[in-house]
GROMACS .gro file of C-alpha atoms in nm:
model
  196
    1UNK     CA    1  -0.954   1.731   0.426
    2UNK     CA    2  -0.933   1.337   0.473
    3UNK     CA    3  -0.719   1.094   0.368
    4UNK     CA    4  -0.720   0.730   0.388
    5UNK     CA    5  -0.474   0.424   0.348
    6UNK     CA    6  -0.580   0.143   0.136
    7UNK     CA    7  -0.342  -0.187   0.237
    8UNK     CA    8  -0.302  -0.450  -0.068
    9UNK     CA    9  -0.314  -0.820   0.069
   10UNK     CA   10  -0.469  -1.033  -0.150
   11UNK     CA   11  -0.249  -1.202  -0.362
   12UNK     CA   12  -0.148  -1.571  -0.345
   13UNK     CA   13   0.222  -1.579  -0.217
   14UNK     CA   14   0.278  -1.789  -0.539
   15UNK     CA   15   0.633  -1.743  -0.531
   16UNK     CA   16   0.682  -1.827  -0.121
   17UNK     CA   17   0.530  -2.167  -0.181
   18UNK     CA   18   0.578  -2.260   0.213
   19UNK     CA   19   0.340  -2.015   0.367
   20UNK     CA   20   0.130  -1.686   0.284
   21UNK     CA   21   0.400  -1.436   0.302
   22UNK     CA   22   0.188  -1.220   0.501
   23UNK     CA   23   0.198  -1.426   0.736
   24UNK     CA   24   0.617  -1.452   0.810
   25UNK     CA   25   0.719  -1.327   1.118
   26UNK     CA   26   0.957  -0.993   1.166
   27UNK     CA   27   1.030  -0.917   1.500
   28UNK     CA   28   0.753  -1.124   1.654
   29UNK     CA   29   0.476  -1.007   1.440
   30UNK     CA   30   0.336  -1.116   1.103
   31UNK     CA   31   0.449  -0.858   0.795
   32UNK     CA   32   0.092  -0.758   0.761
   33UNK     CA   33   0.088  -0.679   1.099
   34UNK     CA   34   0.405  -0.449   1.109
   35UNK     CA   35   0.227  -0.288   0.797
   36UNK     CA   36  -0.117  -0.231   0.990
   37UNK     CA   37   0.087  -0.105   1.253
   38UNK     CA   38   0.288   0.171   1.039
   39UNK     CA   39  -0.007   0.287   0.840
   40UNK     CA   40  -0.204   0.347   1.186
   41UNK     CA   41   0.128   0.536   1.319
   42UNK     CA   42   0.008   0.861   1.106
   43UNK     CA   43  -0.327   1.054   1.036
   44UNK     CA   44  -0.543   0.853   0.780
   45UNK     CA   45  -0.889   0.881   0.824
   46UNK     CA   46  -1.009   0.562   0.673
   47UNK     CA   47  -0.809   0.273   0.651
   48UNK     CA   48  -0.884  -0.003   0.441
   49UNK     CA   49  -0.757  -0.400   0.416
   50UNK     CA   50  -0.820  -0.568   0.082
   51UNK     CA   51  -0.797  -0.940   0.166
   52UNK     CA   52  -0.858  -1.246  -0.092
   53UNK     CA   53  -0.630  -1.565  -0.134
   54UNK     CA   54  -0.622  -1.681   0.282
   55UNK     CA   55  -0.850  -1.442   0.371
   56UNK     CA   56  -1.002  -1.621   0.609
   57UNK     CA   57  -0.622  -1.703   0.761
   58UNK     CA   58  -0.539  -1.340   0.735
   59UNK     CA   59  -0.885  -1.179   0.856
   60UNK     CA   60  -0.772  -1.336   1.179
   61UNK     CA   61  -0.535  -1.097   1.201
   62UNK     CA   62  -0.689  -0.786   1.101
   63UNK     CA   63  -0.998  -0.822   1.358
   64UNK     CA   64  -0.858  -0.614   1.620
   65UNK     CA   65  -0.741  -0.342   1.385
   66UNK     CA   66  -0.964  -0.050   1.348
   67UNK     CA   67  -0.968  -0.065   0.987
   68UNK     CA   68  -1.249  -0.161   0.744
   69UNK     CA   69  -1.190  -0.531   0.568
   70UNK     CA   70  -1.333  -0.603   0.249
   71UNK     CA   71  -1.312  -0.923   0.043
   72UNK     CA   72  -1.159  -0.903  -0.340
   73UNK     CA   73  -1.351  -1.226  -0.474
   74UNK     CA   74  -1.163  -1.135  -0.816
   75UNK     CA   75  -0.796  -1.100  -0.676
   76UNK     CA   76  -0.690  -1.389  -0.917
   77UNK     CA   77  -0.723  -1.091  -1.203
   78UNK     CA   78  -0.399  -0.882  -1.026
   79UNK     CA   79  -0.338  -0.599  -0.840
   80UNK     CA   80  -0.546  -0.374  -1.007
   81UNK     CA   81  -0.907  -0.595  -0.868
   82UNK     CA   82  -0.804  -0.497  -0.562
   83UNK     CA   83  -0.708  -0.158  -0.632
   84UNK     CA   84  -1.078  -0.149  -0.751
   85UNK     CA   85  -1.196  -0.320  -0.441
   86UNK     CA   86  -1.077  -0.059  -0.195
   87UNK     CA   87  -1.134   0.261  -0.368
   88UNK     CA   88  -1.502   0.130  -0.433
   89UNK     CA   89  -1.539   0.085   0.022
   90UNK     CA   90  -1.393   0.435   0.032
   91UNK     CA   91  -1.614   0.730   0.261
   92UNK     CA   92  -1.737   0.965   0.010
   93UNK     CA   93  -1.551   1.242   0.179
   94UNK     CA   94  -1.171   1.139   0.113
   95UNK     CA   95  -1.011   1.365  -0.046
   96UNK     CA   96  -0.701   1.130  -0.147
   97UNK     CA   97  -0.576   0.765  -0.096
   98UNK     CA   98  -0.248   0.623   0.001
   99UNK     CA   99  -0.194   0.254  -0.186
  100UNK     CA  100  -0.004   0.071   0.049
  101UNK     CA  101   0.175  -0.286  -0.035
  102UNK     CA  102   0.129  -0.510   0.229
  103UNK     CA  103   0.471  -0.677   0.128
  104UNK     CA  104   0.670  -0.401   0.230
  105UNK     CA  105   0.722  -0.430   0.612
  106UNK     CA  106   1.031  -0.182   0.547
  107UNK     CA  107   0.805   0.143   0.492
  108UNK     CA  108   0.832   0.374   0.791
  109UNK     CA  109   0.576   0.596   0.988
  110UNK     CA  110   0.823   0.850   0.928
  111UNK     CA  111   0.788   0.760   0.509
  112UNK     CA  112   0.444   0.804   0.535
  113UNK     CA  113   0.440   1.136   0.693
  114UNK     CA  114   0.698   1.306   0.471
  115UNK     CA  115   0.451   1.150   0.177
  116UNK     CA  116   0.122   1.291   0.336
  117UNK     CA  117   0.301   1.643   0.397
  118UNK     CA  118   0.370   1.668   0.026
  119UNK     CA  119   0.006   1.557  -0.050
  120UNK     CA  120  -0.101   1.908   0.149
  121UNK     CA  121   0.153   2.106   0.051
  122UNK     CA  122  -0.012   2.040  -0.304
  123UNK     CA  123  -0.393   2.071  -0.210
  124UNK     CA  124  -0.439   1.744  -0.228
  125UNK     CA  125  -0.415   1.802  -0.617
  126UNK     CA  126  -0.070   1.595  -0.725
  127UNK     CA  127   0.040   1.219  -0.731
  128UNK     CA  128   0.272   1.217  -0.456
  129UNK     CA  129   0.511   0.881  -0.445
  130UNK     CA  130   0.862   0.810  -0.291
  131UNK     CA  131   1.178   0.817  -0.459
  132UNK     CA  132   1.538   0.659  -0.412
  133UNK     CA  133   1.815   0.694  -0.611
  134UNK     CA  134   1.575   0.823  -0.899
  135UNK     CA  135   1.376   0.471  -0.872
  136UNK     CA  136   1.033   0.512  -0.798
  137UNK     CA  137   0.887   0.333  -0.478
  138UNK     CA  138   0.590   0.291  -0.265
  139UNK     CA  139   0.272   0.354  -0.131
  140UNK     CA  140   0.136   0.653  -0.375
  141UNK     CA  141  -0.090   0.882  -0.285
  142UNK     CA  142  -0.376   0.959  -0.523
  143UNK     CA  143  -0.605   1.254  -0.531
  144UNK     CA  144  -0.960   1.222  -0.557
  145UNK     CA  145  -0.973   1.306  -0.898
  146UNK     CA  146  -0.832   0.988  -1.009
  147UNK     CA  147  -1.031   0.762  -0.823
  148UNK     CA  148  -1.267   0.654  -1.060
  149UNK     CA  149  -0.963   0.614  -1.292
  150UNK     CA  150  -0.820   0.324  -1.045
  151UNK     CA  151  -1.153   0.160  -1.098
  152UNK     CA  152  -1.094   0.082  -1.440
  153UNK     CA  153  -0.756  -0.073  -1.388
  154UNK     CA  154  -0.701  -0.427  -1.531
  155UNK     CA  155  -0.445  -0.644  -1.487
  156UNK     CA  156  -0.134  -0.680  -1.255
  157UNK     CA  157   0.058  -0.388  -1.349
  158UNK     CA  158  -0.171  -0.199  -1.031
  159UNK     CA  159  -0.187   0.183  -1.154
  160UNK     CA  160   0.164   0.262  -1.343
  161UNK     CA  161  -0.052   0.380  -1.577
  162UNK     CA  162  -0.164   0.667  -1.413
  163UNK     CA  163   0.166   0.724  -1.282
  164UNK     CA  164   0.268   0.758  -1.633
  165UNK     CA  165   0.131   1.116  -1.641
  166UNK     CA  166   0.260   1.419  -1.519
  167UNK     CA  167   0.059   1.496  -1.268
  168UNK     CA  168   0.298   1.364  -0.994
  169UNK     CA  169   0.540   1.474  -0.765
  170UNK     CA  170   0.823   1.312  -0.590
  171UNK     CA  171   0.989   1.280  -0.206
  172UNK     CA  172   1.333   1.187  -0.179
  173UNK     CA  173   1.324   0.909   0.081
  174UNK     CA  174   1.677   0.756   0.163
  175UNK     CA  175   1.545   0.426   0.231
  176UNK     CA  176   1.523   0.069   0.106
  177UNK     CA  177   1.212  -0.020   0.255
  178UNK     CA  178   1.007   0.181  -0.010
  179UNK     CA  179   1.153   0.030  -0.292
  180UNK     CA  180   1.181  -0.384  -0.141
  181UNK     CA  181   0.893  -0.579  -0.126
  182UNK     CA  182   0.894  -0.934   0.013
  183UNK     CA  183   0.762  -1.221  -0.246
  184UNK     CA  184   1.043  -1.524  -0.159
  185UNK     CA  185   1.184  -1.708   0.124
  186UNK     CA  186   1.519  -1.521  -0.051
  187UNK     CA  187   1.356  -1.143  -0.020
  188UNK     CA  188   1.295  -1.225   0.381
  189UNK     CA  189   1.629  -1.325   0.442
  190UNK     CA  190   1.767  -1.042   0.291
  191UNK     CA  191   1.538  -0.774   0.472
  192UNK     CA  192   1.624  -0.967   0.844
  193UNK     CA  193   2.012  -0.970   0.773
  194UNK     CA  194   1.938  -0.589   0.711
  195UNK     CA  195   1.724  -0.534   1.019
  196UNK     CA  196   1.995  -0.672   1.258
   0.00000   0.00000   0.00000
């Protein structure tokens, strides 16, 4: 059974106006960096980058990574175009795929694991997501049998809408990093004045 890790980073970083915020430095290394580096801390057997505002900024990056980059030339239309994007690059023989923000520098190896676990310990068969204090957080992990669902997605909302159902199952994960995602100058403050 394979699983792989698709990593969202192609929005515009409208609301940190200064810079991509992708590209702000925690502990010495850009926050898609310290993303890339978590997701290739467990076993996924494809990992995927979906790049599209700065892409060619951020590709520069990636290139060392042994991940597979694709392009979303429609990332203006939200999160779900690049939803779309990645599932569509995915080997034919994954049997599920984690969505991974690549605005949340805070998610641990150890997060991912715990999340993957689950995944098996449901044959690959149940949404598995984090949870904290009852608030749901991120990545997800999607079985196989909703991937051509995440291709229809539209708009910004990425794939709540699947989540909706009941087909899910939670993990208890005592940590803020899978429920804070970075999207001001304000957010990265905040998550440094918690790292120290």
């Amino acid at each position: 059974m394979k699983i792989s890790g698709i990593i969202l980073a192609a929005g515009s970083s409208s609301r940190m106006p200064n810079q991509n915020k992708l590209m702000a430095k925690i502990n010495g290394k850009t926050i898609l960096e310290s993303v890339l580096d978590t997701a290739l801390m467990v076993d996924l057997s494809q990992v995927i980058v979906v790049l599209g505002s700065n892409a060619e900024q951020l590709s520069e990056l990636v290139i060392d990574y042994p991940v597979t980059l694709v392009i979303n030339d429609e990332w203006e239309k939200g999160m779900s175009s690049s939803i779309k994007t990645g599932v569509e690059k995915l080997e034919d023989d994954i049997n599920g795929t984690m969505i991974i923000l690549g605005d949340m520098p805070g998610v641990r190896a150890n997060d991912l694991q715990l999340l993957l676990n689950k995944f098996v310990e449901h044959e690959y068969q149940k949404i598995v997501y984090p949870a904290r204090n009852n608030q749901q957080g991120h990545p997800v992990i999607f079985p196989k049998k909703y991937f051509k669902e995440l291709v229809l997605l539209t708009g910004d909302r990425g794939a709540k809408s699947i989540l909706n159902e009941k087909n899910t199952r939670g993990v208890d994960i005592n940590s803020q990093g899978i429920i804070m995602d970075i999207d001001t100058e304000s957010d990265l403050k905040t998550f440094l004045s918690q790292k120290t």
